[in-house]
Short mmCIF file of C-alpha atoms (C1' of nucleotides) in Angstrom, two decimals:
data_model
loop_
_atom_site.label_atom_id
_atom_site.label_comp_id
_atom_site.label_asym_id
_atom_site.label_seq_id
_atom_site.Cartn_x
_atom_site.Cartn_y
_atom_site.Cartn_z
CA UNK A 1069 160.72 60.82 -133.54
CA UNK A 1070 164.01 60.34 -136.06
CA UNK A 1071 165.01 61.33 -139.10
CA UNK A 1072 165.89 58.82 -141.60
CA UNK A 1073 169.60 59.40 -140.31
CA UNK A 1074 169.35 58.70 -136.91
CA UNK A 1075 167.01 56.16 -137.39
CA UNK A 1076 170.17 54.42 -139.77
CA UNK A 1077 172.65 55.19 -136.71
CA UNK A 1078 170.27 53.66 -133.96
CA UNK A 1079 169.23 50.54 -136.32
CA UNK A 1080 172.67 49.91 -137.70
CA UNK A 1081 171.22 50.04 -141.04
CA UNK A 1082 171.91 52.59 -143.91
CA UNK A 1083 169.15 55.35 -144.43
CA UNK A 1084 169.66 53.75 -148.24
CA UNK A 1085 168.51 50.35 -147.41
CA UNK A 1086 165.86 51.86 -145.28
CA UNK A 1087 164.60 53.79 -148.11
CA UNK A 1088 164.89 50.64 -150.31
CA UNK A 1089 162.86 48.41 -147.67
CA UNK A 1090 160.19 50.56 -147.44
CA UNK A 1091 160.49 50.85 -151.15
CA UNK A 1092 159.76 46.76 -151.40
CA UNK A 1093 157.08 46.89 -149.00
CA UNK A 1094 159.11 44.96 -146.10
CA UNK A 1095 158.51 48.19 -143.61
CA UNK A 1096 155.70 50.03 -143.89
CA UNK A 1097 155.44 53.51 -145.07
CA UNK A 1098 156.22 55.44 -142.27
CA UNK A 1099 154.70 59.64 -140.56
CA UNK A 1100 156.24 62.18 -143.06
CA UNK A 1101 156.99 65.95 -141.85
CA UNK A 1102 155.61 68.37 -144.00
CA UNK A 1103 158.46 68.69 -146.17
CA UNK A 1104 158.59 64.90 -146.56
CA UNK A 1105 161.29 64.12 -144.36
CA UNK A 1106 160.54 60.72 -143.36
CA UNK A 1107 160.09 60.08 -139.44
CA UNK A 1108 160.76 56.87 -137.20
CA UNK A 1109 159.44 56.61 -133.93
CA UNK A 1110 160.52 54.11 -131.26
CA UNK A 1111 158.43 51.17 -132.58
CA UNK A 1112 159.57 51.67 -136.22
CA UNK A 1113 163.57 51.46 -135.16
CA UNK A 1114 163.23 48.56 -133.08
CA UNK A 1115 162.13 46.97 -136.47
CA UNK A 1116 164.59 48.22 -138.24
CA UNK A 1117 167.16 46.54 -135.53
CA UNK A 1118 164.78 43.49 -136.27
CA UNK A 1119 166.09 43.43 -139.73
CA UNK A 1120 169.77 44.40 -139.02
CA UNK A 1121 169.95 41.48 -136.60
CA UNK A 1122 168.46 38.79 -138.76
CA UNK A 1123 170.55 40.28 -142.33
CA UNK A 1124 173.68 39.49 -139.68
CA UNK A 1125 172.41 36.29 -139.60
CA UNK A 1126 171.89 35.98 -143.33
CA UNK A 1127 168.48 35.57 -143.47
CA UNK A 1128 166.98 36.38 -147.18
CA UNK A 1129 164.54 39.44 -147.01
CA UNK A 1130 162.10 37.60 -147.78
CA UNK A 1131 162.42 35.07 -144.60
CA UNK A 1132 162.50 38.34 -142.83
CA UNK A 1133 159.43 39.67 -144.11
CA UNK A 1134 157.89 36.53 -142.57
CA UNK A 1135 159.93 36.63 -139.16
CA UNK A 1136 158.48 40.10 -139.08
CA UNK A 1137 154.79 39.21 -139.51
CA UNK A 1138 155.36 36.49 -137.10
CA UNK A 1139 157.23 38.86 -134.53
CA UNK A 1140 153.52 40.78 -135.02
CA UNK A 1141 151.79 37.94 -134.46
CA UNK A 1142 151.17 37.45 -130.76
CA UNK A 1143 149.40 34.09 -132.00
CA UNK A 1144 152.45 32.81 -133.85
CA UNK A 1145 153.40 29.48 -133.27
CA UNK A 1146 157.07 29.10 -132.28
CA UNK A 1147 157.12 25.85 -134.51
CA UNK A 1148 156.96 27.97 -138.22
CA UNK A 1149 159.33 30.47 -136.58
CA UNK A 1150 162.08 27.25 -135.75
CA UNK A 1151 161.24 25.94 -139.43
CA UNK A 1152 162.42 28.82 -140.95
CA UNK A 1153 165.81 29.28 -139.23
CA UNK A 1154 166.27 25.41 -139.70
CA UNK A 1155 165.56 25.66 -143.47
CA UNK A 1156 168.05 28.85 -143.58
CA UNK A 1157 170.43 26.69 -141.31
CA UNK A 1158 170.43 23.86 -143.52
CA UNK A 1159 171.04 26.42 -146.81
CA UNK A 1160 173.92 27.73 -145.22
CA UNK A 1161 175.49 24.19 -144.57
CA UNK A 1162 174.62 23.43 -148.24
CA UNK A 1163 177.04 26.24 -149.39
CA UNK A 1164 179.70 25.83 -146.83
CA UNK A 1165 180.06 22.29 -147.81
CA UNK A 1166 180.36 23.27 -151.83
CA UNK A 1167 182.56 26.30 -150.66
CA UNK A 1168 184.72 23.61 -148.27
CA UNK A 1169 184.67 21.11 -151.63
CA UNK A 1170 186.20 23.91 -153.59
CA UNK A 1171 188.77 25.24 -151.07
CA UNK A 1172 189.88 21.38 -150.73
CA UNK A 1173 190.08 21.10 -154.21
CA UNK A 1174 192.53 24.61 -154.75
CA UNK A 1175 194.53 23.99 -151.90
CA UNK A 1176 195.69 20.63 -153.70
CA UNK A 1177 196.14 22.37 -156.60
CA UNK A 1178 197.85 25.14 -155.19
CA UNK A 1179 200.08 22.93 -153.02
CA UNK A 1180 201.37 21.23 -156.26
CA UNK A 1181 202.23 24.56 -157.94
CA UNK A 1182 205.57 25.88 -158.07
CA UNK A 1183 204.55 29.05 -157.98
CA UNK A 1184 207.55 30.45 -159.51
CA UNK A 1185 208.81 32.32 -162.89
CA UNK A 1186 208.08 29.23 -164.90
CA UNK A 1187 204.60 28.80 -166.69
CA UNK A 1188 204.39 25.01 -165.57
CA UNK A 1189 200.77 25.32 -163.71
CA UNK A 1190 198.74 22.13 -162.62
CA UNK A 1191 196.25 24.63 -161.59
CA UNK A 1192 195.83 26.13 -165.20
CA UNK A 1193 196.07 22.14 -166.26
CA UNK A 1194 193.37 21.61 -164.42
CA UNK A 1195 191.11 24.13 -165.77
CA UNK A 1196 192.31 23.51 -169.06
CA UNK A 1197 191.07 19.71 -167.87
CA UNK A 1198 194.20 18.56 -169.47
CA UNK A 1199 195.83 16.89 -166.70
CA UNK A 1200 197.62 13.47 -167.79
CA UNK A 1201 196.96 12.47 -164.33
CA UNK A 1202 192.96 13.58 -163.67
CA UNK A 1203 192.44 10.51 -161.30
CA UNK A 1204 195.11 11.30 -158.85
CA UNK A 1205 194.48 14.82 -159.17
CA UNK A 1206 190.07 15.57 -159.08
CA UNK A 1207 189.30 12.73 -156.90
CA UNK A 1208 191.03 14.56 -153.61
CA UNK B 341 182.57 23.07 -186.42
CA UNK B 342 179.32 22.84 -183.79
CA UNK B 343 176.24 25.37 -183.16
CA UNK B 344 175.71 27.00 -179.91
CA UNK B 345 173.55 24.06 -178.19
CA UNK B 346 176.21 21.37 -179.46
CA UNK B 347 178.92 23.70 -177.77
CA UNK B 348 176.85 24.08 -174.94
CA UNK B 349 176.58 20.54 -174.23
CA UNK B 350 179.81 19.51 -175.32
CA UNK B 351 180.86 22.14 -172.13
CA UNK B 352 178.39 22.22 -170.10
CA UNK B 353 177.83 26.00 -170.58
CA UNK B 354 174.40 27.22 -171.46
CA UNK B 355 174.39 28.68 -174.59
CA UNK B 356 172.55 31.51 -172.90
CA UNK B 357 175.48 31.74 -170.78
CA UNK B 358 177.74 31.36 -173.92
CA UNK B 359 176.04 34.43 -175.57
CA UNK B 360 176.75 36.58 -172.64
CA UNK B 361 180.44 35.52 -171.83
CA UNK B 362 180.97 36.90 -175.02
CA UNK B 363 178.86 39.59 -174.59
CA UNK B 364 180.86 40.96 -172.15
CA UNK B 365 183.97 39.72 -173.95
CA UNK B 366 185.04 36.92 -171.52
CA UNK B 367 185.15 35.40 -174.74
CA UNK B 368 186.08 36.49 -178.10
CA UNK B 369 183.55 36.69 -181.15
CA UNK B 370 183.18 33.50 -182.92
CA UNK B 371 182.70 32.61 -186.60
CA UNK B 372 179.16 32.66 -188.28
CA UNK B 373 177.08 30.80 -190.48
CA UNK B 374 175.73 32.90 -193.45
CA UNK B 375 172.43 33.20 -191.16
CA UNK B 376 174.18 34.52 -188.49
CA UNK B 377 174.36 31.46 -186.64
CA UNK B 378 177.71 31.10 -184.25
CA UNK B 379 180.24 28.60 -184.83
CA UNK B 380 182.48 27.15 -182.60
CA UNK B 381 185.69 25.33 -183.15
CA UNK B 382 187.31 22.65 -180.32
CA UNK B 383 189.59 25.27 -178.92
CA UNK B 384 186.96 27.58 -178.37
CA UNK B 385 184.79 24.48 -176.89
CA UNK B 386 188.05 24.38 -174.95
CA UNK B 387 187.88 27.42 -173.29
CA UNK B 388 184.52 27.07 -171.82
CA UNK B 389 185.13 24.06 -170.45
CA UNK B 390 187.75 26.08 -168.93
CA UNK B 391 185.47 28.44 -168.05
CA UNK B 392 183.11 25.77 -166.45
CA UNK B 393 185.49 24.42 -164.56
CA UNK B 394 187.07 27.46 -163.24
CA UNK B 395 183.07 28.84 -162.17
CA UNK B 396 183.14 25.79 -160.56
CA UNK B 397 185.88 26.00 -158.24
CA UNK B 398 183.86 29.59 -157.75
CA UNK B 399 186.25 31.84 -159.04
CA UNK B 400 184.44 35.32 -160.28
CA UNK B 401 184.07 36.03 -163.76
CA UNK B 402 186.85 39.02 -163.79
CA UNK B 403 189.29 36.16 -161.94
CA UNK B 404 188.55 33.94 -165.21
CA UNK B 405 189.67 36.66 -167.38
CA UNK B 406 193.05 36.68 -166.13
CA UNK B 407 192.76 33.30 -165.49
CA UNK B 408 192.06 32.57 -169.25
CA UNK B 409 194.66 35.31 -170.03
CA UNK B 410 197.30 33.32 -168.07
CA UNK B 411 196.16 30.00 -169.65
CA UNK B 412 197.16 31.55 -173.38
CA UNK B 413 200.47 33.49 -172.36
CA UNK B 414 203.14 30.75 -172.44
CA UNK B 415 205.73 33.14 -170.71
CA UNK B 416 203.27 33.37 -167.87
CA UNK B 417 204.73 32.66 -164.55
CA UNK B 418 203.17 30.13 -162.33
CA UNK B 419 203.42 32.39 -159.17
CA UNK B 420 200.65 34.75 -160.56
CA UNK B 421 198.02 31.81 -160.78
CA UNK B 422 199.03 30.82 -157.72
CA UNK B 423 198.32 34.08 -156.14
CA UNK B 424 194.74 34.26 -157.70
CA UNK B 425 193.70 30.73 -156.48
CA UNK B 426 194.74 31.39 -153.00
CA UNK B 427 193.50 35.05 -152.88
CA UNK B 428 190.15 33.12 -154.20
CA UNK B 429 190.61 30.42 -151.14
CA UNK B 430 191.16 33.24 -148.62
CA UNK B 431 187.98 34.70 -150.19
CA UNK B 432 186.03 31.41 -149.91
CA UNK B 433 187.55 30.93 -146.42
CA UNK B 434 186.10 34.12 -145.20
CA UNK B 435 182.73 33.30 -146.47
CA UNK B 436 182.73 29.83 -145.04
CA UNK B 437 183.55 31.48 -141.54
CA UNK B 438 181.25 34.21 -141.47
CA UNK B 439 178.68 31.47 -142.82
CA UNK B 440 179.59 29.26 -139.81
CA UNK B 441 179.32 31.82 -137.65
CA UNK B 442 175.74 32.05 -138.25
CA UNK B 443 174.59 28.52 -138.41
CA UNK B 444 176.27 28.09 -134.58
CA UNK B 445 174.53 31.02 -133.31
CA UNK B 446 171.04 29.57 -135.31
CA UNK B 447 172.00 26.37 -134.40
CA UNK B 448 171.68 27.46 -130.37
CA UNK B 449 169.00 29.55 -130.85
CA UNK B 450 166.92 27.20 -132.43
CA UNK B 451 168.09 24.36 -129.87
CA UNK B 452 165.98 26.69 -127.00
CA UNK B 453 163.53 27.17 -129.13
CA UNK B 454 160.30 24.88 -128.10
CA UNK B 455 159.16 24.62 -132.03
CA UNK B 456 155.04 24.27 -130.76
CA UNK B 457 151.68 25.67 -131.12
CA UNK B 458 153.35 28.42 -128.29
CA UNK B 459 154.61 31.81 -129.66
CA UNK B 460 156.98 31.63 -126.86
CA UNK B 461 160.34 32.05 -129.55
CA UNK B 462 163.99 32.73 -128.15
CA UNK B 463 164.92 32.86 -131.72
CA UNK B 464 162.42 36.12 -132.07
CA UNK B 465 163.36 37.30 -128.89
CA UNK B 466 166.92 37.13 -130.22
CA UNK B 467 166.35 39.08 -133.40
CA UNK B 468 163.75 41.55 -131.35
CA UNK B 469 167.39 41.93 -129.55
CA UNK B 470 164.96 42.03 -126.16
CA UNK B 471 166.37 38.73 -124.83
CA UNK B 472 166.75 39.39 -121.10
CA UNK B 473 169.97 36.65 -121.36
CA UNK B 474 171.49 38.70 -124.04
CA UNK B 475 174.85 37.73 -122.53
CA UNK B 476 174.16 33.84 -122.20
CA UNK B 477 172.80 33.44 -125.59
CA UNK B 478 174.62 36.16 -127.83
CA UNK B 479 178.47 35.11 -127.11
CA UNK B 480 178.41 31.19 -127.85
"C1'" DC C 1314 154.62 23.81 -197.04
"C1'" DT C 1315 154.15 23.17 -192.45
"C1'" DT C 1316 155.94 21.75 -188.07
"C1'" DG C 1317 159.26 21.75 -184.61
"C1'" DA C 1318 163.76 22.40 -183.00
"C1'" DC C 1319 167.11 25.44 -183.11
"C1'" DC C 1320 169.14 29.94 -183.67
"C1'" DT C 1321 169.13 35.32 -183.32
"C1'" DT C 1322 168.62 39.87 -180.47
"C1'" DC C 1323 166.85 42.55 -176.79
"C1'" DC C 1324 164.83 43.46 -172.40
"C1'" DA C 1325 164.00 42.21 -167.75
"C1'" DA C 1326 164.22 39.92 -163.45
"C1'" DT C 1327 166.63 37.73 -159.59
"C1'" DG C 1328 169.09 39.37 -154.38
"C1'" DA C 1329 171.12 42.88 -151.59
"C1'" DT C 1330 173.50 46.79 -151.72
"C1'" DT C 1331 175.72 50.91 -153.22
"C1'" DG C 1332 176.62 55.10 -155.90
"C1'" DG C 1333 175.47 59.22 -158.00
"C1'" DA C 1334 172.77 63.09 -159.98
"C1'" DA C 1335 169.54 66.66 -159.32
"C1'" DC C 1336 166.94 68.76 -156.21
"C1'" DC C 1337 164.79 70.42 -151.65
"C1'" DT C 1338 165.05 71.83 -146.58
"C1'" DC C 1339 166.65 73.03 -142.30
"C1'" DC C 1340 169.69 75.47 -139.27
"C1'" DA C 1341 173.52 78.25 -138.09
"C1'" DT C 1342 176.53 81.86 -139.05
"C1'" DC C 1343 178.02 86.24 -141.19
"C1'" DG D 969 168.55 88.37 -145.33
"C1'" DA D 970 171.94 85.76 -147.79
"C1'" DT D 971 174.87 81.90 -147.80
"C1'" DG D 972 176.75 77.45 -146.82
"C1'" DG D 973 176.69 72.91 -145.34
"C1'" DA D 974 174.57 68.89 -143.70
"C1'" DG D 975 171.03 66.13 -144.49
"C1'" DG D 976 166.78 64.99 -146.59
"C1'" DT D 977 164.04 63.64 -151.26
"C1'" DT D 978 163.50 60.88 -155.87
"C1'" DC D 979 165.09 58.25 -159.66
"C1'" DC D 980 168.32 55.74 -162.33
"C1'" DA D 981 172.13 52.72 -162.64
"C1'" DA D 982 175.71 49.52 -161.41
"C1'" DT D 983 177.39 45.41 -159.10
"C1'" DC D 984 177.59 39.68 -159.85
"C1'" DA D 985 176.04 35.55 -162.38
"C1'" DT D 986 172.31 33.64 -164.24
"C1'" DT D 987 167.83 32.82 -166.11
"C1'" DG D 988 163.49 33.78 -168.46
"C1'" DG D 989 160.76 35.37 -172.08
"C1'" DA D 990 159.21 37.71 -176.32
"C1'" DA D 991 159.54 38.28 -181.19
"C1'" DG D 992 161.55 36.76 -184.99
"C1'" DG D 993 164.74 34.13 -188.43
"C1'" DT D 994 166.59 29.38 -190.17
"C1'" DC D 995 166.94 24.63 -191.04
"C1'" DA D 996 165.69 19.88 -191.45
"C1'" DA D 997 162.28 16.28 -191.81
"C1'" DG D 998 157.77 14.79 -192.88
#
DNA sequence: CTTGACCTTCCAATGATTGGAACCTCCATC
DNA sequence: GATGGAGGTTCCAATCATTGGAAGGTCAAG
C-alpha cells in the first residue's frame, strides 16, 4: 500500500492529476487510512501507469476511460480497442497536416523577411492581407 | 459603419469571439449606437481580419498582441516579427514531432494488433506496459 | 403591435494541467 | 511534550481559445 506520493513517483503521474482523475470518475475511489490519506495498492498503480502510458501517447481522457474498461474486460474484442487508436491516429495526422500547412506557410514568409532595423515586413503584410502580390505569396 | 454580425462576417470572426478579444483588450473598445450597440469602422474590420489570419497561421492570442502592436508601430523593426514567427514555427515544429512520434509508435502497435472478436490486444498490452517484447515494440 | 432577427451582458463549459491557500497528520528530533 | 518539516487533505482559480446558453433590450418589417 502507497500514499498518494509514491503512488505519483511509481505511476509517473502527479499526486494532482491523480486526485483530479479520481475526482472525474476515470479511477475509482480508492482504501482511505483513517485520517484520509488516500492508499494505492499494486493493482491501483499499474492503472495509474495505464493512464501515464496512453496520455504519452495523447490519447483524450476520455478514450482512456474506454481503453480502461476494455483493459477490464477480459471479453473485449481487440477490434474496438484497434478502432480507437486508429480514430486517435487519424486525429493526430489531421493536426500535423494543418500544423505542417502553417509552418510551410511562415517559413515562406519568414524567408522573404529582411529581418532587419527596417519596418518593411511581408509577414505583417500578410496578416494585414495587404500583400500587392497575394497569388505568388498564399498559394505556396 | 457595420454591427457586430456584419463585422463578423465581413472577417470571419465570430462576433462572440469579437466581444471577447475585446474583452480581454486584444482589441480596443469600439464606438456605440445610442442602444449600446457596437460599431465598427473598416480599420477596425481590418484588424480582425488580421487577427483571423494570424489565429490561423496558429499564433497564440498574447503573440497577436505584439503582433498587432508591431503592425501599428511604423518604426518597428522587421527582425522582431521575424523572431516571433519563427519562435511560433519552432513551437509548431515541436508539436508536429512529438505528434509524430505518437502516430509511429500507434501506427506499429496497431499494425500487430489482430482488430477481431479476440481480446488478444498488443496495443493494451502496450499501455498495461506488460508486453513481454517491451524492447521489440517500444524503440521503433 | 407582434414577430423575428439581431444586439447586450453574464455565467459556464470544454480539455488537461497546474498553482495556491488553508488546513490536517505523521514522524523525527530536541 | 513541543516543534518543525514533509506530505497529506479540500477547494478555488488560472491557463488557452472557443462556444453555448439564459435573460433581456432594440430594431425593422409585416
Amino acid at each position: 500500500m502507497r500514499t498518494i506520493g509514491e503512488a505519483a513517483k511509481a505511476s509517473g503521474v502527479s499526486a494532482k492529476m491523480i486526485r483530479h482523475y479520481e475526482s472525474i470518475g476515470l479511477l475509482p475511489k480508492v482504501q482511505r487510512t483513517g485520517a484520509g490519506y488516500r492508499l494505492y495498492d499494486e493493482s491501483e498503480v499499474h492503472a495509474l501507469r495505464f493512464i501515464h502510458r496512453a496520455r504519452s501517447l495523447g490519447f483524450p481522457l476520455e478514450t482512456i476511460r474506454q481503453l480502461l474498461a476494455l483493459w477490464r474486460d477480459r471479453r473485449r474484442s481487440s477490434a474496438v480497442v484497434k478502432k480507437l487508436a486508429t480514430a486517435h491516429v487519424a486525429d493526430l495526422e489531421t493536426k500535423i497536416t494543418e500544423m505542417q500547412s502553417m509552418v510551410k506557410t511562415l517559413k515562406h514568409l519568414a524567408h522573404h523577411c529582411h529581418g532587419d532595423e527596417r519596418p518593411d515586413c511581408p509577414i505583417l503584410e500578410d496578416l494585414a492581407g495587404d500583400n500587392a502580390n497575394a497569388e505568388t505569396c498564399r498559394h505556396l
